[in-house]
Amino acid sequence: MSLEIKNLHAQIPGREILKGLNLTINPGEVHAIMGPNGSGKSTLSKVLCGHEDYEVTSGEVLLDGENILEMAVDARSRAGLFLAFQYPHEIPGVSNANFLRAALKARLPKGEDIDAVKFYKTMYARMDALEMDRSFTSRSVNEGFSGGEKKRNEILQLMMLEPKYAILDETDSGLDIDALKIVSRGVNAMRSENRGFLVITHYQRLLNYIQPDIVHVLKDGRIVKTGGKELSLELEERGYDWVTEEAVAA
Amino acid sequence: MVSAPETHDLPHPSEASDISDIRVDSVGDFTFPERNKFDSGFGITSKTVDYIADVKGDPDWIREFRHKALKIFQDKPMPTHWATKDLENIKFDEFRYYLSDGQKPKRSWDDVPEDVKKTFDRLGIPEQERKFLAGVEAQYDSEAAYSNIKAAVSEQGVIFVNSTEGLHKHPEIFRKWFGKVIPTGDNKFSALNSAVFSGGSFIYVPPGVKVSHPLQAYFRINSEQFGQFERTLIIADEGSEVMYMEGCTAPKFETSTLHSAVVELVAMKGAKIQYVTVQNWSSNVFNLVTKRGIAHEDAVVKWIDCNIGSRLTMKYPGVIMKGKRARGEVISIALANSGQHQDTGAKMVHAADDTTSNVISKSISIGEGRSTYRGLVHIPKHLKGCKNNTECDALLINSNSHTDTYPAISVRGNQHSTQHEASVSQVSSDQIFYLMQRGLSEAEAMSLSVNGFINDLAKEFPMEYSVELKRLIDLEMEGSVG
Ligand SMILES: Nc1ncnc2c1ncn2[C@@H]1O[C@H](COP(=O)(O)OP(=O)(O)OP(=O)(O)O)[C@@H](O)[C@H]1O
Ligand SMILES: [Mg+2]
């Protein structure tokens, strides 16, 4: 059982972005990925989820042993992969509650429906945990949400869908200090021995709240360094230049 | 109340609580063998018109009306100078203009012939009737097979019958308004309808009566190579209110089918008529319909129109605001899938001071589907205080889709206020990716996006119909993803 990324190469026409990436996330672990702008962090998250812009030229991604690269985007989601987007999309006219219901229902056998009473109860409890106002249930998905509200909404979806593996792409960006604490609390509540996390961030501060087990540095489409939590502190202090040097030297 | 059969072959729209609750391969794609006692044969001549007039036992003035209309139909060219050339593919000789089993409409579903009853059962009509309707008329090819109004409503003096019965039993009201809102020569297809019309509803609501539940008609085409030409006339007398809903389906035939209705509405002083259409034609139906209402002083005529399916729909519901402070509205949704052209719009004629019109149109074009909006707003110079608001929004799903907007707003004088907004948006691949990442299939993601796009308009439909609408959109999306 694990999310296993083996020698992953992915490109857009004319340009390779992921250049042989290896990473294994076991259930119960929280991995952090840090790395300079444009190094391929969001690309990695989208390739894992099957975004059509990227062509995987070689490598494998195994979700609990199953190669998901052949699977459609929605099938990967239902297999247990979740992405909290760096830039969540707006869906005009579709209420948050209907969206969540539809997403949960998509996980049930055809013809079955979710229990509406239970659904609202769970959703309200999770919104309370994230200190989200009830009005967000009837508002259109992300439409007119502030940057921070969108991020909070991503975590609400995470909490409702209870994936096996969750990728958080810069969930901390746009959050104020209080919101950061609230959202982190939400994520921590979801930590369990059955669930793995990949947390993409630029800031060590998030990692004070969501304590990672392992920290990786992604540069130019490859993991160039892996360490413990202390690595993030070092990166915060020294930046990324030295990491390259070390990798090259190695 | 009518006792409807207890068994249903298919799950039923009004049982659905949510958009993706039911999966049916197709809503109306089934047919039963023909057993017509009366068949006008192929093509249209004065003999066809006489045949229909004979079978229906028309009074002389109607027979004459039909013959005059036939002449106009034959003389009038196709409007292909502005409309699509596809009209030229209509082969008038290859249709039959009147088909019926020769039975009178039944007041009880138990008396309706088995195959016809099964048809409407599958379409959910008896069920809807029990749940929320004040009256139902179910037309099968040229004639109504079933027609019933709840006792409480008829006791208020409301008349709800088919057009034949209307003209025979209520000539004093019928004749006064028939053909007055839409002249025979309005266009080639209104002339065609006037020549061969059969079926459709006649409704009269007495002064001050507010019909609390909708009246519904359902138009079903069962036979191949056939044209359906129903004729509806609704008169809401002073201060009355009525909501009328129509649904339409046809099976998928190899050959094309023609549906060409004429609908006339008259809202007297202070009256309100809401006319709701949810049509779901199969993709070889030419659907060429003329719909117009007159709104007298302080009256409201509101068209809520949803066009799904058909090969070509041309429909521009109109309101003539004849009395002061009258109000006209057109709320329309059109969905054009590959191989379909939805050419729809609205016609607002301000003919008195302080009249208000509102047009909100949303179109969705998928694949090769094509949507056209044609609007006409006319406010003459001698009036004052008239207002028009026009909004048309188009949603494109994939780059082949095609949308055109032809708003014609002729406003003379400076004592009026008009507002026009138009937008075109795309369902982006990133939006679909976002939804699919949450586990929705591509079809479900598109459905949800489309339902979101029309959400504010869907609220204008009665609840049961907005559920139906969502279900139809689901089916369309499923079909378009393959
Ligand atoms: N669909 C695309 N089309 C063109 N270029 C792309 C596309 N996706 C990613 N890229 C490019 O690939 C590189 C990696 O982008 P990516 O978004 O993965 O970076 P990132 O590590 O997430 O950066 P940031 O820290 O700024 O979020 C960038 O140079 C970006 O411009
Ligand atoms: Mg990024």
PDB file of C-alpha atoms and ligand atoms in Angstrom, chain A residues 36-43 45-46 86-87 169-170 200 202, ligand 2:
ATOM      1  CA  PRO A  36      11.596  27.185  -6.661  1.00  0.00           C
ATOM      2  CA  ASN A  37       8.848  28.712  -8.812  1.00  0.00           C
ATOM      3  CA  GLY A  38       8.492  26.869 -12.060  1.00  0.00           C
ATOM      4  CA  SER A  39      10.293  23.754 -10.869  1.00  0.00           C
ATOM      5  CA  GLY A  40       7.319  21.507 -11.649  1.00  0.00           C
ATOM      6  CA  LYS A  41       5.441  21.109  -8.352  1.00  0.00           C
ATOM      7  CA  SER A  42       1.990  21.914  -9.685  1.00  0.00           C
ATOM      8  CA  THR A  43       2.771  19.970 -12.831  1.00  0.00           C
ATOM      9  CA  SER A  45       0.210  17.236  -8.917  1.00  0.00           C
ATOM     10  CA  LYS A  46      -1.721  17.623 -12.158  1.00  0.00           C
ATOM     11  CA  GLN A  86      -3.296  25.915  -6.147  1.00  0.00           C
ATOM     12  CA  TYR A  87      -5.891  27.832  -8.162  1.00  0.00           C
ATOM     13  CA  ASP A 169      -0.752  22.486  -3.710  1.00  0.00           C
ATOM     14  CA  GLU A 170       0.183  25.688  -1.890  1.00  0.00           C
ATOM     15  CA  ILE A 200       3.480  21.495  -1.590  1.00  0.00           C
ATOM     16  CA  HIS A 202       7.013  27.607  -0.265  1.00  0.00           C
TER      17      HIS A 202
HETATM   18 MG    MG C   2       2.614  25.689  -8.456  1.00  0.00          MG
END
